[in-house]
Amino acid sequence: MIDSSNNNRKGGRNTRLAHAGHSPREYHGFVNPPVVHASTVLFPDTETMLGRTQKYLYATHGTPTTDALADVLSELEGAAGTILVPSGLAAISVPLLAFCKAGDHALIVDSCYDPTRQFCDFMLTRLGVDVEYFDPVIGAGIAELLKPNTSVVLTESPGSNTFEIMDIPAICKAAHKTDAVVMIDNTWATPLLFKPLDFGVDISIHALTKYPSGHADLVLGSVSANERTWKQLHDTQSALGTCAAPDDCYLVFRGLKTMNVRLQHHEKSALKIAHWLKSRPEVVRVLHPALPDCPGHELWKRDFTGSSGLFAFVLDGISREEARPFLDALELIGLGYSWGGFESLVTLPDLSDRTIALAPQEGAVIRLQIGLEDIEDIIVDLERGFAALAKNN
Ligand SMILES: *Cc1c(COP(=O)(O)O)cnc(C)c1O
């Protein structure tokens, strides 16, 4: 008999995704947790009310629905606790606010998600934090940038749009000598392909909007913390009131059940298309962590257990402006931001804000999210793009 109680949810990836986070016996035997729409929680008497001795106090502090999702994520990340926030971007801003104060120095990877840079430049600097960007391939060299007042090192591996894999253990080792908190935006890998806390990271960030949701129908974020950082993160979330909505939490809880199965399909298709692109004369490089061309490929082999469906390629001698007909010719692959859903998407990223991890010199970068469609159809669409490039350039 399968024991689906919370204290027996070990097992492989798919088993844990299927059973973690909810004990059916705690909710009348229903296999899924309830979607609790709430603000007020009632107390039976003043002793409970004033002593705050009840499990749930008010909806901003959590509900059975948010707990179910947070518990799965904590288990997958091996974390002391997880907060849920309204978007992936809030999953970056909330921990930065939790661990930076006026007078601090923050080290941010230069290949970060673009809105992360905007938050740092627009908000953190305004709050009196000295923001400095660093090279994604810096590794142990980060020791030279760490100052006594460095409170945070924010990493993202692979980097947004250019996909550099970072030497996370080396960065953690150096940063912890000066007590800085190391954070990672782990969205690309999901908690399945890389487990940052096992490599020394303190805080792991996810845009649940992407693979955990998997269906392009919501935005949500999570932040998982180790013992050292959990209280400060949790107290900041309580102070800010950045809580997540029940329906979105439920949809992500549901999405997680199939995430590994979906990821395997994304991985297989993306790898096939990456290899196909490598053989195209118009393409000078394919930026996919599982391919040797990608900076940090050896680190990916050492630390990750697989790859997801998002990567990029560099056109040979074609500028960003000249690359536009490629995108405009696509009929199946959508022109749109975000990724991790069922559908293939393309973007033409602007890398002009980079100060260290500069845009590839050879030509424009095109980013692809390979969805769950049949691979032959995706390739036919990409061929349309290349035909339009040839016609227009
Ligand atoms: C999309 C994304 C985010 C932000 O997620 P939203 O839910 O869209 O705010 C953060 N980090 C990375 C790497 C992303 O790709």
mmCIF file of C-alpha atoms and ligand atoms in Angstrom:
data_model
loop_
_atom_site.group_PDB
_atom_site.id
_atom_site.type_symbol
_atom_site.label_atom_id
_atom_site.label_comp_id
_atom_site.label_asym_id
_atom_site.label_seq_id
_atom_site.Cartn_x
_atom_site.Cartn_y
_atom_site.Cartn_z
ATOM 1 C CA MET A 1 0.000 0.000 0.000
ATOM 2 C CA ILE A 2 1.252 3.480 -0.781
ATOM 3 C CA ASP A 3 1.647 5.561 2.331
ATOM 4 C CA SER A 4 1.055 9.105 1.171
ATOM 5 C CA SER A 5 1.464 10.735 4.563
ATOM 6 C CA ASN A 6 3.870 13.645 4.717
ATOM 7 C CA ASN A 7 6.553 11.749 6.583
ATOM 8 C CA ASN A 8 6.949 9.132 3.905
ATOM 9 C CA ARG A 9 7.435 11.001 0.684
ATOM 10 C CA LYS A 10 10.914 9.914 -0.243
ATOM 11 C CA GLY A 11 11.660 8.323 -3.547
ATOM 12 C CA GLY A 12 12.605 9.423 -7.031
ATOM 13 C CA ARG A 13 11.845 12.690 -8.734
ATOM 14 C CA ASN A 14 8.502 11.737 -10.196
ATOM 15 C CA THR A 15 7.407 10.053 -6.979
ATOM 16 C CA ARG A 16 8.193 13.120 -4.933
ATOM 17 C CA LEU A 17 6.489 15.442 -7.399
ATOM 18 C CA ALA A 18 3.436 13.196 -7.268
ATOM 19 C CA HIS A 19 3.178 12.995 -3.481
ATOM 20 C CA ALA A 20 4.981 15.853 -1.742
ATOM 21 C CA GLY A 21 3.223 18.790 -0.135
ATOM 22 C CA HIS A 22 -0.130 17.319 0.788
ATOM 23 C CA SER A 23 -1.352 14.538 3.067
ATOM 24 C CA PRO A 24 -4.772 13.448 1.805
ATOM 25 C CA ARG A 25 -5.779 12.310 5.326
ATOM 26 C CA GLU A 26 -5.480 15.898 6.542
ATOM 27 C CA TYR A 27 -8.241 16.930 4.151
ATOM 28 C CA HIS A 28 -10.908 14.225 4.211
ATOM 29 C CA GLY A 29 -8.893 11.911 1.945
ATOM 30 C CA PHE A 30 -9.034 14.151 -1.121
ATOM 31 C CA VAL A 31 -5.859 13.606 -3.114
ATOM 32 C CA ASN A 32 -5.317 17.326 -3.712
ATOM 33 C CA PRO A 33 -5.127 20.204 -1.220
ATOM 34 C CA PRO A 34 -8.059 22.628 -0.957
ATOM 35 C CA VAL A 35 -7.938 26.022 -2.686
ATOM 36 C CA VAL A 36 -8.535 28.275 0.292
ATOM 37 C CA HIS A 37 -9.875 31.719 -0.591
ATOM 38 C CA ALA A 38 -9.377 33.720 2.542
ATOM 39 C CA SER A 39 -8.598 36.828 4.473
ATOM 40 C CA THR A 40 -9.920 36.307 8.027
ATOM 41 C CA VAL A 41 -9.203 33.272 10.149
ATOM 42 C CA LEU A 42 -11.370 32.932 13.283
ATOM 43 C CA PHE A 43 -10.094 32.105 16.759
ATOM 44 C CA PRO A 44 -12.108 30.207 19.351
ATOM 45 C CA ASP A 45 -11.132 32.497 22.277
ATOM 46 C CA THR A 46 -8.867 35.382 23.292
ATOM 47 C CA GLU A 47 -6.215 33.033 24.607
ATOM 48 C CA THR A 48 -5.696 31.600 21.110
ATOM 49 C CA MET A 49 -6.150 34.972 19.447
ATOM 50 C CA LEU A 50 -3.751 36.964 21.590
ATOM 51 C CA GLY A 51 -1.330 34.094 22.152
ATOM 52 C CA ARG A 52 -1.222 33.418 18.386
ATOM 53 C CA THR A 53 -1.161 29.722 19.162
ATOM 54 C CA GLN A 54 -3.261 28.626 16.174
ATOM 55 C CA LYS A 55 -1.571 27.306 13.000
ATOM 56 C CA TYR A 56 -3.209 29.888 10.731
ATOM 57 C CA LEU A 57 -3.691 33.523 11.812
ATOM 58 C CA TYR A 58 -4.445 35.568 8.723
ATOM 59 C CA ALA A 59 -4.289 34.850 5.001
ATOM 60 C CA THR A 60 -1.180 36.969 4.328
ATOM 61 C CA HIS A 61 0.757 34.611 6.623
ATOM 62 C CA GLY A 62 -0.198 31.472 4.726
ATOM 63 C CA THR A 63 -3.055 29.057 4.091
ATOM 64 C CA PRO A 64 -3.301 25.292 3.545
ATOM 65 C CA THR A 65 -3.001 26.008 -0.201
ATOM 66 C CA THR A 66 0.162 28.099 0.000
ATOM 67 C CA ASP A 67 1.636 25.670 2.535
ATOM 68 C CA ALA A 68 1.100 22.734 0.187
ATOM 69 C CA LEU A 69 3.062 24.446 -2.587
ATOM 70 C CA ALA A 70 5.745 25.880 -0.301
ATOM 71 C CA ASP A 71 6.275 22.443 1.249
ATOM 72 C CA VAL A 72 6.870 20.723 -2.113
ATOM 73 C CA LEU A 73 9.360 23.412 -3.087
ATOM 74 C CA SER A 74 11.187 23.241 0.255
ATOM 75 C CA GLU A 75 11.437 19.520 -0.116
ATOM 76 C CA LEU A 76 12.736 19.684 -3.689
ATOM 77 C CA GLU A 77 15.267 22.387 -2.806
ATOM 78 C CA GLY A 78 16.255 20.833 0.530
ATOM 79 C CA ALA A 79 15.354 24.169 2.152
ATOM 80 C CA ALA A 80 14.463 25.216 5.695
ATOM 81 C CA GLY A 81 11.521 27.161 4.283
ATOM 82 C CA THR A 82 9.987 28.706 1.161
ATOM 83 C CA ILE A 83 8.013 31.911 0.651
ATOM 84 C CA LEU A 84 5.616 32.419 -2.255
ATOM 85 C CA VAL A 85 5.435 35.831 -3.879
ATOM 86 C CA PRO A 86 3.271 37.329 -6.653
ATOM 87 C CA SER A 87 5.820 37.036 -9.490
ATOM 88 C CA GLY A 88 9.261 35.756 -10.371
ATOM 89 C CA LEU A 89 10.489 39.320 -10.236
ATOM 90 C CA ALA A 90 9.193 39.676 -6.663
ATOM 91 C CA ALA A 91 11.140 36.497 -5.883
ATOM 92 C CA ILE A 92 14.238 38.537 -6.736
ATOM 93 C CA SER A 93 13.278 41.865 -5.156
ATOM 94 C CA VAL A 94 12.017 40.476 -1.825
ATOM 95 C CA PRO A 95 15.217 38.594 -0.844
ATOM 96 C CA LEU A 96 17.361 41.532 -2.020
ATOM 97 C CA LEU A 97 15.325 43.788 0.275
ATOM 98 C CA ALA A 98 15.678 41.202 3.043
ATOM 99 C CA PHE A 99 19.476 41.131 2.977
ATOM 100 C CA CYS A 100 20.580 44.584 1.737
ATOM 101 C CA LYS A 101 20.574 47.763 3.783
ATOM 102 C CA ALA A 102 21.948 51.267 3.264
ATOM 103 C CA GLY A 103 25.724 51.246 3.142
ATOM 104 C CA ASP A 104 25.960 47.636 1.906
ATOM 105 C CA HIS A 105 27.682 46.447 -1.238
ATOM 106 C CA ALA A 106 25.828 43.997 -3.509
ATOM 107 C CA LEU A 107 27.492 41.884 -6.205
ATOM 108 C CA ILE A 108 25.124 41.061 -9.068
ATOM 109 C CA VAL A 109 26.004 38.828 -12.013
ATOM 110 C CA ASP A 110 26.159 40.846 -15.245
ATOM 111 C CA SER A 111 24.203 38.193 -17.192
ATOM 112 C CA CYS A 112 21.205 38.531 -14.870
ATOM 113 C CA TYR A 113 17.574 38.634 -15.939
ATOM 114 C CA ASP A 114 17.094 42.161 -17.277
ATOM 115 C CA PRO A 115 14.413 43.295 -14.778
ATOM 116 C CA THR A 116 16.782 42.176 -11.977
ATOM 117 C CA ARG A 117 19.245 44.778 -13.242
ATOM 118 C CA GLN A 118 16.477 47.371 -13.381
ATOM 119 C CA PHE A 119 15.489 46.625 -9.775
ATOM 120 C CA CYS A 120 19.102 46.923 -8.640
ATOM 121 C CA ASP A 121 19.787 50.129 -10.577
ATOM 122 C CA PHE A 122 16.465 51.783 -9.840
ATOM 123 C CA MET A 123 15.652 50.621 -6.296
ATOM 124 C CA LEU A 124 18.712 49.247 -4.528
ATOM 125 C CA THR A 125 20.924 52.188 -5.424
ATOM 126 C CA ARG A 126 18.169 54.576 -4.292
ATOM 127 C CA LEU A 127 18.132 52.804 -0.928
ATOM 128 C CA GLY A 128 21.860 53.433 -0.538
ATOM 129 C CA VAL A 129 23.208 50.082 -1.680
ATOM 130 C CA ASP A 130 26.395 50.066 -3.755
ATOM 131 C CA VAL A 131 25.596 47.776 -6.714
ATOM 132 C CA GLU A 132 28.439 46.186 -8.650
ATOM 133 C CA TYR A 133 28.125 43.764 -11.576
ATOM 134 C CA PHE A 134 30.491 40.852 -12.082
ATOM 135 C CA ASP A 135 31.505 38.448 -14.825
ATOM 136 C CA PRO A 136 29.459 35.206 -14.870
ATOM 137 C CA VAL A 137 32.638 33.167 -15.478
ATOM 138 C CA ILE A 138 34.503 34.751 -12.554
ATOM 139 C CA GLY A 139 34.468 31.623 -10.315
ATOM 140 C CA ALA A 140 36.834 31.842 -7.328
ATOM 141 C CA GLY A 141 38.001 35.229 -8.673
ATOM 142 C CA ILE A 142 34.996 36.760 -6.950
ATOM 143 C CA ALA A 143 37.177 36.872 -3.816
ATOM 144 C CA GLU A 144 38.808 40.022 -5.230
ATOM 145 C CA LEU A 145 35.469 41.827 -5.467
ATOM 146 C CA LEU A 146 34.164 40.933 -2.017
ATOM 147 C CA LYS A 147 34.342 43.758 0.512
ATOM 148 C CA PRO A 148 33.720 43.720 4.261
ATOM 149 C CA ASN A 149 30.301 45.306 3.579
ATOM 150 C CA THR A 150 29.287 42.925 0.764
ATOM 151 C CA SER A 151 25.979 41.579 2.035
ATOM 152 C CA VAL A 152 24.704 39.774 -1.073
ATOM 153 C CA VAL A 153 26.083 37.934 -4.087
ATOM 154 C CA LEU A 154 23.305 37.350 -6.606
ATOM 155 C CA THR A 155 24.006 34.662 -9.204
ATOM 156 C CA GLU A 156 22.022 33.247 -12.086
ATOM 157 C CA SER A 157 23.174 30.067 -13.789
ATOM 158 C CA PRO A 158 22.898 29.762 -16.700
ATOM 159 C CA GLY A 159 22.861 33.498 -17.377
ATOM 160 C CA SER A 160 19.846 35.068 -19.073
ATOM 161 C CA ASN A 161 20.099 35.072 -22.882
ATOM 162 C CA THR A 162 23.805 34.105 -23.017
ATOM 163 C CA PHE A 163 23.628 30.939 -20.855
ATOM 164 C CA GLU A 164 26.998 31.039 -19.059
ATOM 165 C CA ILE A 165 27.192 28.399 -16.322
ATOM 166 C CA MET A 166 28.723 29.759 -13.114
ATOM 167 C CA ASP A 167 31.083 28.004 -10.707
ATOM 168 C CA ILE A 168 28.608 28.180 -7.830
ATOM 169 C CA PRO A 169 30.607 26.163 -5.238
ATOM 170 C CA ALA A 170 33.674 28.373 -5.778
ATOM 171 C CA ILE A 171 31.593 31.542 -5.434
ATOM 172 C CA CYS A 172 29.905 30.282 -2.258
ATOM 173 C CA LYS A 173 33.230 29.326 -0.716
ATOM 174 C CA ALA A 174 34.653 32.814 -1.264
ATOM 175 C CA ALA A 175 31.470 34.672 -0.301
ATOM 176 C CA HIS A 176 30.969 32.777 2.925
ATOM 177 C CA LYS A 177 34.443 33.777 4.131
ATOM 178 C CA THR A 178 33.088 37.313 4.398
ATOM 179 C CA ASP A 179 29.580 36.215 5.469
ATOM 180 C CA ALA A 180 27.819 37.431 2.332
ATOM 181 C CA VAL A 181 24.509 35.755 1.496
ATOM 182 C CA VAL A 182 24.651 33.920 -1.837
ATOM 183 C CA MET A 183 21.450 33.887 -3.886
ATOM 184 C CA ILE A 184 20.730 32.187 -7.184
ATOM 185 C CA ASP A 185 18.008 32.711 -9.730
ATOM 186 C CA ASN A 186 17.502 28.980 -10.394
ATOM 187 C CA THR A 187 14.572 29.355 -12.788
ATOM 188 C CA TRP A 188 16.206 27.713 -15.833
ATOM 189 C CA ALA A 189 17.079 24.518 -13.978
ATOM 190 C CA THR A 190 13.925 24.228 -11.868
ATOM 191 C CA PRO A 191 14.584 22.491 -8.526
ATOM 192 C CA LEU A 192 15.058 19.257 -10.495
ATOM 193 C CA LEU A 193 18.143 19.904 -12.636
ATOM 194 C CA PHE A 194 20.213 21.831 -10.098
ATOM 195 C CA LYS A 195 19.908 21.864 -6.296
ATOM 196 C CA PRO A 196 21.753 25.040 -5.284
ATOM 197 C CA LEU A 197 21.513 24.634 -1.499
ATOM 198 C CA ASP A 198 23.497 21.392 -1.798
ATOM 199 C CA PHE A 199 26.291 23.439 -3.440
ATOM 200 C CA GLY A 200 26.443 26.067 -0.686
ATOM 201 C CA VAL A 201 23.908 28.626 -1.925
ATOM 202 C CA ASP A 202 21.797 30.257 0.825
ATOM 203 C CA ILE A 203 18.750 31.361 -1.174
ATOM 204 C CA SER A 204 17.221 29.780 -4.293
ATOM 205 C CA ILE A 205 14.835 31.830 -6.418
ATOM 206 C CA HIS A 206 12.268 30.593 -8.949
ATOM 207 C CA ALA A 207 9.919 32.215 -11.407
ATOM 208 C CA LEU A 208 7.192 29.585 -10.937
ATOM 209 C CA THR A 209 5.645 31.276 -13.973
ATOM 210 C CA LYS A 210 7.948 29.119 -16.107
ATOM 211 C CA TYR A 211 8.193 25.286 -15.948
ATOM 212 C CA PRO A 212 6.468 24.774 -12.569
ATOM 213 C CA SER A 213 3.304 26.384 -13.959
ATOM 214 C CA GLY A 214 4.040 25.091 -17.442
ATOM 215 C CA HIS A 215 0.946 26.502 -19.093
ATOM 216 C CA ALA A 216 1.601 30.212 -19.672
ATOM 217 C CA ASP A 217 -1.441 31.174 -17.618
ATOM 218 C CA LEU A 218 -0.069 32.827 -14.476
ATOM 219 C CA VAL A 219 2.837 34.620 -12.815
ATOM 220 C CA LEU A 220 4.188 33.514 -9.427
ATOM 221 C CA GLY A 221 7.527 33.288 -7.642
ATOM 222 C CA SER A 222 9.176 31.379 -4.820
ATOM 223 C CA VAL A 223 12.201 31.882 -2.613
ATOM 224 C CA SER A 224 13.662 28.935 -0.709
ATOM 225 C CA ALA A 225 16.126 29.538 2.107
ATOM 226 C CA ASN A 226 18.558 27.507 4.198
ATOM 227 C CA GLU A 227 18.557 27.543 8.030
ATOM 228 C CA ARG A 228 20.925 30.499 8.138
ATOM 229 C CA THR A 229 18.721 32.830 6.098
ATOM 230 C CA TRP A 230 15.181 31.524 6.597
ATOM 231 C CA LYS A 231 14.089 33.720 9.521
ATOM 232 C CA GLN A 232 15.217 36.974 7.920
ATOM 233 C CA LEU A 233 13.560 36.034 4.626
ATOM 234 C CA HIS A 234 10.325 34.983 6.309
ATOM 235 C CA ASP A 235 10.161 38.117 8.472
ATOM 236 C CA THR A 236 10.745 40.327 5.420
ATOM 237 C CA GLN A 237 7.902 38.641 3.562
ATOM 238 C CA SER A 238 5.625 39.202 6.574
ATOM 239 C CA ALA A 239 6.672 42.859 6.755
ATOM 240 C CA LEU A 240 6.132 43.489 3.047
ATOM 241 C CA GLY A 241 2.850 41.607 2.653
ATOM 242 C CA THR A 242 3.943 40.222 -0.712
ATOM 243 C CA CYS A 243 1.807 37.090 -0.480
ATOM 244 C CA ALA A 244 0.579 34.906 -3.326
ATOM 245 C CA ALA A 245 -2.983 34.263 -4.515
ATOM 246 C CA PRO A 246 -4.614 30.856 -3.873
ATOM 247 C CA ASP A 247 -5.672 29.955 -7.415
ATOM 248 C CA ASP A 248 -2.189 30.609 -8.798
ATOM 249 C CA CYS A 249 -0.601 28.564 -6.012
ATOM 250 C CA TYR A 250 -2.961 25.707 -6.743
ATOM 251 C CA LEU A 251 -2.221 25.790 -10.468
ATOM 252 C CA VAL A 252 1.511 25.638 -9.799
ATOM 253 C CA PHE A 253 0.995 22.799 -7.296
ATOM 254 C CA ARG A 254 -0.866 20.992 -10.058
ATOM 255 C CA GLY A 255 1.744 21.886 -12.696
ATOM 256 C CA LEU A 256 4.504 20.371 -10.583
ATOM 257 C CA LYS A 257 2.932 16.926 -10.872
ATOM 258 C CA THR A 258 3.859 16.762 -14.548
ATOM 259 C CA MET A 259 6.938 18.974 -14.492
ATOM 260 C CA ASN A 260 9.549 16.245 -14.771
ATOM 261 C CA VAL A 261 7.702 14.538 -17.606
ATOM 262 C CA ARG A 262 7.349 17.852 -19.439
ATOM 263 C CA LEU A 263 10.953 18.830 -18.792
ATOM 264 C CA GLN A 264 12.207 15.598 -20.330
ATOM 265 C CA HIS A 265 10.310 16.403 -23.518
ATOM 266 C CA HIS A 266 11.547 20.023 -23.531
ATOM 267 C CA GLU A 267 15.121 18.813 -22.981
ATOM 268 C CA LYS A 268 15.053 16.242 -25.763
ATOM 269 C CA SER A 269 13.490 18.586 -28.331
ATOM 270 C CA ALA A 270 15.700 21.541 -27.399
ATOM 271 C CA LEU A 271 18.858 19.431 -27.724
ATOM 272 C CA LYS A 272 17.803 18.144 -31.137
ATOM 273 C CA ILE A 273 17.094 21.651 -32.343
ATOM 274 C CA ALA A 274 20.320 22.998 -30.832
ATOM 275 C CA HIS A 275 22.305 20.372 -32.781
ATOM 276 C CA TRP A 276 20.335 21.108 -35.930
ATOM 277 C CA LEU A 277 21.069 24.845 -35.550
ATOM 278 C CA LYS A 278 24.759 24.080 -35.112
ATOM 279 C CA SER A 279 24.769 22.554 -38.585
ATOM 280 C CA ARG A 280 23.225 25.665 -40.179
ATOM 281 C CA PRO A 281 25.650 27.941 -42.068
ATOM 282 C CA GLU A 282 23.850 31.076 -40.774
ATOM 283 C CA VAL A 283 24.634 30.150 -37.152
ATOM 284 C CA VAL A 284 28.051 30.846 -35.674
ATOM 285 C CA ARG A 285 27.409 29.556 -32.133
ATOM 286 C CA VAL A 286 24.719 27.807 -30.153
ATOM 287 C CA LEU A 287 24.511 28.910 -26.526
ATOM 288 C CA HIS A 288 23.146 25.837 -24.781
ATOM 289 C CA PRO A 289 24.785 24.605 -21.543
ATOM 290 C CA ALA A 290 24.799 20.995 -22.769
ATOM 291 C CA LEU A 291 26.879 21.967 -25.828
ATOM 292 C CA PRO A 292 30.660 22.486 -25.589
ATOM 293 C CA ASP A 293 30.402 25.983 -27.183
ATOM 294 C CA CYS A 294 28.690 27.289 -24.078
ATOM 295 C CA PRO A 295 30.877 29.014 -21.448
ATOM 296 C CA GLY A 296 30.900 26.821 -18.350
ATOM 297 C CA HIS A 297 29.833 23.649 -20.174
ATOM 298 C CA GLU A 298 32.204 21.560 -17.986
ATOM 299 C CA LEU A 299 30.631 23.058 -14.845
ATOM 300 C CA TRP A 300 27.203 22.149 -16.181
ATOM 301 C CA LYS A 301 28.361 18.549 -16.582
ATOM 302 C CA ARG A 302 29.730 18.581 -13.034
ATOM 303 C CA ASP A 303 26.784 20.215 -11.222
ATOM 304 C CA PHE A 304 23.556 19.780 -13.227
ATOM 305 C CA THR A 305 21.541 16.649 -13.925
ATOM 306 C CA GLY A 306 20.081 17.822 -17.224
ATOM 307 C CA SER A 307 19.033 20.779 -19.335
ATOM 308 C CA SER A 308 15.725 22.498 -19.977
ATOM 309 C CA GLY A 309 14.216 23.900 -23.148
ATOM 310 C CA LEU A 310 15.550 27.456 -23.245
ATOM 311 C CA PHE A 311 18.720 28.370 -25.146
ATOM 312 C CA ALA A 312 20.010 30.816 -27.751
ATOM 313 C CA PHE A 313 22.017 30.930 -30.931
ATOM 314 C CA VAL A 314 24.222 33.579 -32.486
ATOM 315 C CA LEU A 315 23.796 34.556 -36.128
ATOM 316 C CA ASP A 316 26.923 34.891 -38.246
ATOM 317 C CA GLY A 317 27.479 38.508 -39.279
ATOM 318 C CA ILE A 318 23.798 39.477 -39.023
ATOM 319 C CA SER A 319 22.908 42.433 -36.820
ATOM 320 C CA ARG A 320 19.927 42.591 -34.488
ATOM 321 C CA GLU A 321 18.138 44.866 -36.962
ATOM 322 C CA GLU A 322 18.899 42.501 -39.868
ATOM 323 C CA ALA A 323 17.629 39.534 -37.834
ATOM 324 C CA ARG A 324 14.087 40.862 -37.587
ATOM 325 C CA PRO A 325 12.787 39.137 -40.767
ATOM 326 C CA PHE A 326 13.715 35.788 -39.175
ATOM 327 C CA LEU A 327 11.269 36.400 -36.327
ATOM 328 C CA ASP A 328 8.616 37.974 -38.512
ATOM 329 C CA ALA A 329 8.529 34.905 -40.780
ATOM 330 C CA LEU A 330 7.742 32.472 -37.958
ATOM 331 C CA GLU A 331 4.224 31.063 -37.949
ATOM 332 C CA LEU A 332 4.300 28.468 -35.162
ATOM 333 C CA ILE A 333 6.899 29.868 -32.778
ATOM 334 C CA GLY A 334 5.400 32.849 -30.978
ATOM 335 C CA LEU A 335 7.102 36.215 -30.546
ATOM 336 C CA GLY A 336 6.756 36.672 -26.828
ATOM 337 C CA TYR A 337 8.438 37.050 -23.464
ATOM 338 C CA SER A 338 8.480 34.447 -20.747
ATOM 339 C CA TRP A 339 9.051 30.722 -21.334
ATOM 340 C CA GLY A 340 8.582 27.340 -19.676
ATOM 341 C CA GLY A 341 5.083 26.840 -21.043
ATOM 342 C CA PHE A 342 3.816 24.310 -23.565
ATOM 343 C CA GLU A 343 4.435 26.573 -26.545
ATOM 344 C CA SER A 344 7.589 27.499 -28.443
ATOM 345 C CA LEU A 345 8.642 31.146 -28.199
ATOM 346 C CA VAL A 346 11.335 33.406 -29.616
ATOM 347 C CA THR A 347 12.904 36.688 -28.525
ATOM 348 C CA LEU A 348 15.572 38.992 -29.932
ATOM 349 C CA PRO A 349 17.217 40.121 -26.691
ATOM 350 C CA ASP A 350 18.795 43.528 -26.294
ATOM 351 C CA LEU A 351 22.095 42.986 -24.499
ATOM 352 C CA SER A 352 23.241 46.603 -24.638
ATOM 353 C CA ASP A 353 22.952 47.075 -20.841
ATOM 354 C CA ARG A 354 25.719 44.567 -20.218
ATOM 355 C CA THR A 355 28.921 46.031 -18.858
ATOM 356 C CA ILE A 356 31.064 42.876 -18.548
ATOM 357 C CA ALA A 357 29.387 39.838 -20.118
ATOM 358 C CA LEU A 358 29.041 41.753 -23.374
ATOM 359 C CA ALA A 359 26.818 40.744 -26.284
ATOM 360 C CA PRO A 360 28.482 38.292 -28.722
ATOM 361 C CA GLN A 361 30.417 40.237 -31.352
ATOM 362 C CA GLU A 362 29.660 37.901 -34.279
ATOM 363 C CA GLY A 363 26.002 38.832 -34.680
ATOM 364 C CA ALA A 364 22.530 38.931 -33.193
ATOM 365 C CA VAL A 365 21.455 36.567 -30.416
ATOM 366 C CA ILE A 366 18.129 34.806 -30.897
ATOM 367 C CA ARG A 367 16.625 33.100 -27.860
ATOM 368 C CA LEU A 368 14.364 30.092 -28.259
ATOM 369 C CA GLN A 369 12.055 28.340 -25.831
ATOM 370 C CA ILE A 370 11.307 24.939 -27.302
ATOM 371 C CA GLY A 371 7.790 23.916 -26.354
ATOM 372 C CA LEU A 372 5.947 20.608 -26.415
ATOM 373 C CA GLU A 373 4.995 20.746 -30.116
ATOM 374 C CA ASP A 374 6.236 18.112 -32.554
ATOM 375 C CA ILE A 375 9.841 18.798 -33.364
ATOM 376 C CA GLU A 376 9.414 18.439 -37.164
ATOM 377 C CA ASP A 377 6.925 21.318 -37.102
ATOM 378 C CA ILE A 378 9.280 23.521 -35.097
ATOM 379 C CA ILE A 379 12.101 22.865 -37.571
ATOM 380 C CA VAL A 380 9.882 23.691 -40.553
ATOM 381 C CA ASP A 381 9.114 27.000 -38.846
ATOM 382 C CA LEU A 382 12.794 27.765 -38.187
ATOM 383 C CA GLU A 383 13.531 26.988 -41.842
ATOM 384 C CA ARG A 384 10.963 29.646 -42.725
ATOM 385 C CA GLY A 385 12.934 32.072 -40.592
ATOM 386 C CA PHE A 386 16.235 31.245 -42.282
ATOM 387 C CA ALA A 387 14.630 31.567 -45.737
ATOM 388 C CA ALA A 388 13.403 35.054 -44.806
ATOM 389 C CA LEU A 389 16.888 35.986 -43.569
ATOM 390 C CA ALA A 390 18.427 34.916 -46.899
ATOM 391 C CA LYS A 391 15.819 36.874 -48.849
ATOM 392 C CA ASN A 392 16.281 40.071 -46.839
ATOM 393 C CA ASN A 393 20.029 40.214 -46.244
HETATM 394 C C1 LIG B 1 10.856 35.199 -16.220
HETATM 395 C C2 LIG B 1 12.012 35.259 -15.294
HETATM 396 C C3 LIG B 1 11.883 35.878 -14.065
HETATM 397 C C4 LIG B 1 10.665 36.664 -13.649
HETATM 398 O O1 LIG B 1 9.503 35.927 -13.596
HETATM 399 P P1 LIG B 1 8.072 36.675 -13.718
HETATM 400 O O2 LIG B 1 7.149 35.737 -13.041
HETATM 401 O O3 LIG B 1 7.818 36.812 -15.181
HETATM 402 O O4 LIG B 1 8.187 37.978 -13.005
HETATM 403 C C5 LIG B 1 12.967 35.847 -13.223
HETATM 404 N N1 LIG B 1 14.116 35.244 -13.568
HETATM 405 C C6 LIG B 1 14.268 34.637 -14.752
HETATM 406 C C7 LIG B 1 15.562 34.001 -15.083
HETATM 407 C C8 LIG B 1 13.227 34.643 -15.661
HETATM 408 O O5 LIG B 1 13.398 34.089 -16.862
#
